[in-house]
Short mmCIF file of N, CA and C in Angstrom, two decimals:
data_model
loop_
_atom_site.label_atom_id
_atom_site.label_comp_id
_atom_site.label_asym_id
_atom_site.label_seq_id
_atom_site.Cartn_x
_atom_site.Cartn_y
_atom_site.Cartn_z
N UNK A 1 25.97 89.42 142.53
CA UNK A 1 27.26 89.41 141.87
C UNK A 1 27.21 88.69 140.52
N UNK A 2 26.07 87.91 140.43
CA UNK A 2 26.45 86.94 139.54
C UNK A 2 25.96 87.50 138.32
N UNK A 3 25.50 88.60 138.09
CA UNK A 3 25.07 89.46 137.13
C UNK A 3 25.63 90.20 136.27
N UNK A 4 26.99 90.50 137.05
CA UNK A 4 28.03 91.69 136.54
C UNK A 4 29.66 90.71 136.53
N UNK A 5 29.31 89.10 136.67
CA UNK A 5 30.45 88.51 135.93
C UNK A 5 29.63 87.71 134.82
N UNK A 6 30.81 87.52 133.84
CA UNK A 6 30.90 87.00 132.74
C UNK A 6 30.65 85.53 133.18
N UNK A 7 30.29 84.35 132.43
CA UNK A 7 29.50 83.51 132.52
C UNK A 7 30.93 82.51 132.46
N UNK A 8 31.85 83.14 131.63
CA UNK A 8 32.98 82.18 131.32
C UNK A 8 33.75 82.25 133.09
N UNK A 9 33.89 83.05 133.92
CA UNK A 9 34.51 83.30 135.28
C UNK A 9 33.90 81.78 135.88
N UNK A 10 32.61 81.21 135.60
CA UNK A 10 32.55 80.13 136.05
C UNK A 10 32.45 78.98 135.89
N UNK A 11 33.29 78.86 134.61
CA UNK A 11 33.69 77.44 133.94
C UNK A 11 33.91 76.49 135.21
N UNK A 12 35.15 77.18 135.43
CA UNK A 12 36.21 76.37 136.19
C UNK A 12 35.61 76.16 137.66
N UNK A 13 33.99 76.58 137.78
CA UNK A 13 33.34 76.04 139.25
C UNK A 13 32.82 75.34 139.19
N UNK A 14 32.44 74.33 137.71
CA UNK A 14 30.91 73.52 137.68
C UNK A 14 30.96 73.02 138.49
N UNK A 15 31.88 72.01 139.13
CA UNK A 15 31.93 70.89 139.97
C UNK A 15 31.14 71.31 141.79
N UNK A 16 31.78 72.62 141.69
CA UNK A 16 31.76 72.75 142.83
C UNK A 16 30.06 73.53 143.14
N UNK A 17 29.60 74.45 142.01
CA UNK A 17 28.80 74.41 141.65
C UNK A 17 27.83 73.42 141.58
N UNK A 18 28.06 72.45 141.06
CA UNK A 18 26.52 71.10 140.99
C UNK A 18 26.60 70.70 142.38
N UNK A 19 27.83 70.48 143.26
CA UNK A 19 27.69 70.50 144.43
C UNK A 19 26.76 71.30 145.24
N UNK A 20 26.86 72.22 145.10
CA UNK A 20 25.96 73.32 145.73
C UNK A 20 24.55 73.16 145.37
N UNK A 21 23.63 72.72 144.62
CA UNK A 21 22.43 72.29 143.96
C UNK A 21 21.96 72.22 145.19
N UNK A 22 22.24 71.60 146.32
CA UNK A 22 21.23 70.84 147.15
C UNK A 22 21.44 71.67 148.60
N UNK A 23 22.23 72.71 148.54
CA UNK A 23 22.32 73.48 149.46
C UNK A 23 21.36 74.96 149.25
N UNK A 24 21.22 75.46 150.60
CA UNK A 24 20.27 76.64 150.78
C UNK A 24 20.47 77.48 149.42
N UNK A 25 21.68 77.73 148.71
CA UNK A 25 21.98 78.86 148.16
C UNK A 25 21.70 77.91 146.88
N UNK A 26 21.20 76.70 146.30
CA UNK A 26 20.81 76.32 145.35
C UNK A 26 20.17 76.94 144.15
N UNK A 27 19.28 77.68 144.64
CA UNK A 27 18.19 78.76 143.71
C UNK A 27 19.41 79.44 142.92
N UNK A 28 20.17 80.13 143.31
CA UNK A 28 21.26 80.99 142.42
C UNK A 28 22.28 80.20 141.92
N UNK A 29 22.86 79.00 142.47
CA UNK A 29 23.27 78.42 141.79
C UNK A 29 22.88 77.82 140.53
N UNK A 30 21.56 77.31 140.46
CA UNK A 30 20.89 76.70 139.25
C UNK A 30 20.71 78.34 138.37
N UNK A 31 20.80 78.97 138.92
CA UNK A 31 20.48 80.65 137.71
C UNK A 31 22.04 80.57 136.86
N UNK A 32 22.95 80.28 137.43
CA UNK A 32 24.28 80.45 136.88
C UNK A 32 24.75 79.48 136.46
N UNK A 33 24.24 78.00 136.95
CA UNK A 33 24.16 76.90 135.64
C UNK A 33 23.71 77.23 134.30
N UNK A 34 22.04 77.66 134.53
CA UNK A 34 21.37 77.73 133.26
C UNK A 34 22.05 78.90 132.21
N UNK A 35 22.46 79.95 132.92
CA UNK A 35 23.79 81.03 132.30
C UNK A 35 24.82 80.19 131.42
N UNK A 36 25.55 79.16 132.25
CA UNK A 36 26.59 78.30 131.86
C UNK A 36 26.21 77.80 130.52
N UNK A 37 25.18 77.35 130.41
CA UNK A 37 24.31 76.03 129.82
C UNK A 37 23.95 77.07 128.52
N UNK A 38 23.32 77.80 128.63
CA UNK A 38 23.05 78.62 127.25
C UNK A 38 24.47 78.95 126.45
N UNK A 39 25.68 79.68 127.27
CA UNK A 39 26.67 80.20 126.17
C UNK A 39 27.66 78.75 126.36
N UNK A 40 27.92 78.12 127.36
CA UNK A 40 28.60 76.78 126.80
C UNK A 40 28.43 75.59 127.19
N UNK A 41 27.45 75.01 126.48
CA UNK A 41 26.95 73.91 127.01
C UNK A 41 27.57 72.33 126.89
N UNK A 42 28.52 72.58 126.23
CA UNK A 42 29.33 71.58 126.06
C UNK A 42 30.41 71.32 127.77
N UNK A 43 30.62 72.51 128.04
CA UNK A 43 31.28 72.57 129.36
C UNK A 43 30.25 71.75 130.36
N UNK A 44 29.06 72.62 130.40
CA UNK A 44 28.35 72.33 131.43
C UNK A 44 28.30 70.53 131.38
N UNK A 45 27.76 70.32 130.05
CA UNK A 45 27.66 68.65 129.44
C UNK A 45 28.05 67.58 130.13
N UNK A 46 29.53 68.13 129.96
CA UNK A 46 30.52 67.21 130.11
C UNK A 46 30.93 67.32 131.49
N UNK A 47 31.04 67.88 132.47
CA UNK A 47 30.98 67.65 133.87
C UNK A 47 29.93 67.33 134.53
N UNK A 48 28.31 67.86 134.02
CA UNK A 48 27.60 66.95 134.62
C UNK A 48 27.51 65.58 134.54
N UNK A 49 28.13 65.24 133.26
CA UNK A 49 27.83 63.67 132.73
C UNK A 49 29.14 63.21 133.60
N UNK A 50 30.02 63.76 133.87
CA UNK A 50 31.08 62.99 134.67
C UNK A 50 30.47 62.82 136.17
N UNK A 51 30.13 64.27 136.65
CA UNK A 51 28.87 64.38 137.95
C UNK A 51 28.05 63.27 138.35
N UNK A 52 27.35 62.79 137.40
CA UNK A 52 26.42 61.73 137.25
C UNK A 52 26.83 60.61 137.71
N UNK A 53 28.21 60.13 136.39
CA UNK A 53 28.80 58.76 136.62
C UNK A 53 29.36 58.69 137.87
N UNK A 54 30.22 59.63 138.15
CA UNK A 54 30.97 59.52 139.52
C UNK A 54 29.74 59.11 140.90
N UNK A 55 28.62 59.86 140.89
CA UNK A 55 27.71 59.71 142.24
C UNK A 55 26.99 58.24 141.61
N UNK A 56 26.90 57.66 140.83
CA UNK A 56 26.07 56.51 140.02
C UNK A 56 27.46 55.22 140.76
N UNK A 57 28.73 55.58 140.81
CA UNK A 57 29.37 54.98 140.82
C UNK A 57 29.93 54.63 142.63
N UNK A 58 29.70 55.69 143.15
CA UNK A 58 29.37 55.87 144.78
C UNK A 58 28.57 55.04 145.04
N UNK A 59 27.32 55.30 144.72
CA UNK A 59 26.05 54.11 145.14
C UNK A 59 26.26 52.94 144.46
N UNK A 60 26.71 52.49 143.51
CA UNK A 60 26.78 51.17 143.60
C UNK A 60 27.99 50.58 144.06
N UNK A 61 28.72 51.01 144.41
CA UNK A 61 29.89 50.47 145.66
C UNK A 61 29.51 50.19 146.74
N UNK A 62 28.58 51.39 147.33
CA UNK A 62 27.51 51.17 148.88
C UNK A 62 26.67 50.48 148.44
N UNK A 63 25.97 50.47 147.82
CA UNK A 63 24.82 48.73 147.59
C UNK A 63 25.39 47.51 147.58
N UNK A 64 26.82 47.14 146.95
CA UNK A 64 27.64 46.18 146.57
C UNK A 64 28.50 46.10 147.97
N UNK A 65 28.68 46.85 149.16
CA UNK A 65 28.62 47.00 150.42
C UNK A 65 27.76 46.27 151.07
N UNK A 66 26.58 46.67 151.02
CA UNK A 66 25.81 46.46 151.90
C UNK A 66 25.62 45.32 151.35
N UNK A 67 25.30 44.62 150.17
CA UNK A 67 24.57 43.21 150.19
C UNK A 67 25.52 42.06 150.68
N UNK A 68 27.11 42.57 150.55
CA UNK A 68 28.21 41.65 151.01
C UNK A 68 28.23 41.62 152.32
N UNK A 69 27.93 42.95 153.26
CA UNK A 69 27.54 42.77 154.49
C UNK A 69 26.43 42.15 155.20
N UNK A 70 25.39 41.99 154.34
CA UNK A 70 24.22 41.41 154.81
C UNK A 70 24.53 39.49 154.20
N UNK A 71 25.11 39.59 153.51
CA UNK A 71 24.91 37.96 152.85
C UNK A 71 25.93 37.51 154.28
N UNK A 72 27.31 38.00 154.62
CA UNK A 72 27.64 37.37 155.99
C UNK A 72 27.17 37.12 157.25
N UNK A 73 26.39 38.21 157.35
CA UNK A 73 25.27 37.96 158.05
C UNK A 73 24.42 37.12 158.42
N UNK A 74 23.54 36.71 157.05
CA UNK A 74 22.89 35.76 156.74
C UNK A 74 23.59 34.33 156.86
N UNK A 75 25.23 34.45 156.58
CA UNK A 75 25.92 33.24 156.49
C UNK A 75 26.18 32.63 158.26
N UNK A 76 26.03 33.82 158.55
CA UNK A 76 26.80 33.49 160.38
C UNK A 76 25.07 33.26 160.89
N UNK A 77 24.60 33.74 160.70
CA UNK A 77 23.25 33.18 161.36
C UNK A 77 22.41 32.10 160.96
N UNK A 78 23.19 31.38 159.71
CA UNK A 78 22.84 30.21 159.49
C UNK A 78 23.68 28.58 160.00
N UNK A 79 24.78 29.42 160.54
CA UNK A 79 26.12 28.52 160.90
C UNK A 79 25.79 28.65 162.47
N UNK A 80 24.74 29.45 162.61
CA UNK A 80 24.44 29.26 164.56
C UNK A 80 23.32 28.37 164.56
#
């Protein structure tokens, strides 16, 4: 399908699209990125760079998690 639409029909999927990267159907997804990426790459740009920050910003909440969970830890097993 992705041959006989226009490249602009999938502006409005990047998100859901970069999502898909890591799933079975990945291979065609990255074909219709690199589509994206040649005629507007400013689109593609700018949601991956939001893509990025947002999952950059996930993991360091769960690291900043976990070390607050482990330092109480450390605090209660020093108070036994």
């Amino acid at each position: 399908y992705t041959e006989h639409l226009p490249s602009w029909i999938w502006l409005l999927w990047i998100p859901q699209l970069l999502s898909s990267l890591a799933r079975p159907e990945g291979l065609a997804v990255k074909n219709i990125l690199c589509k994206i990426a040649q005629q507007y790459p400013q689109a593609l740009y700018y949601t991956v760079r939001a893509y990025l920050i947002e999952k950059r910003e996930i993991r360091n909440s769960a690291g900043s998690r976990q070390k607050s969970h482990s330092s109480k830890a450390a605090s209660a097993q020093a108070q036994a």
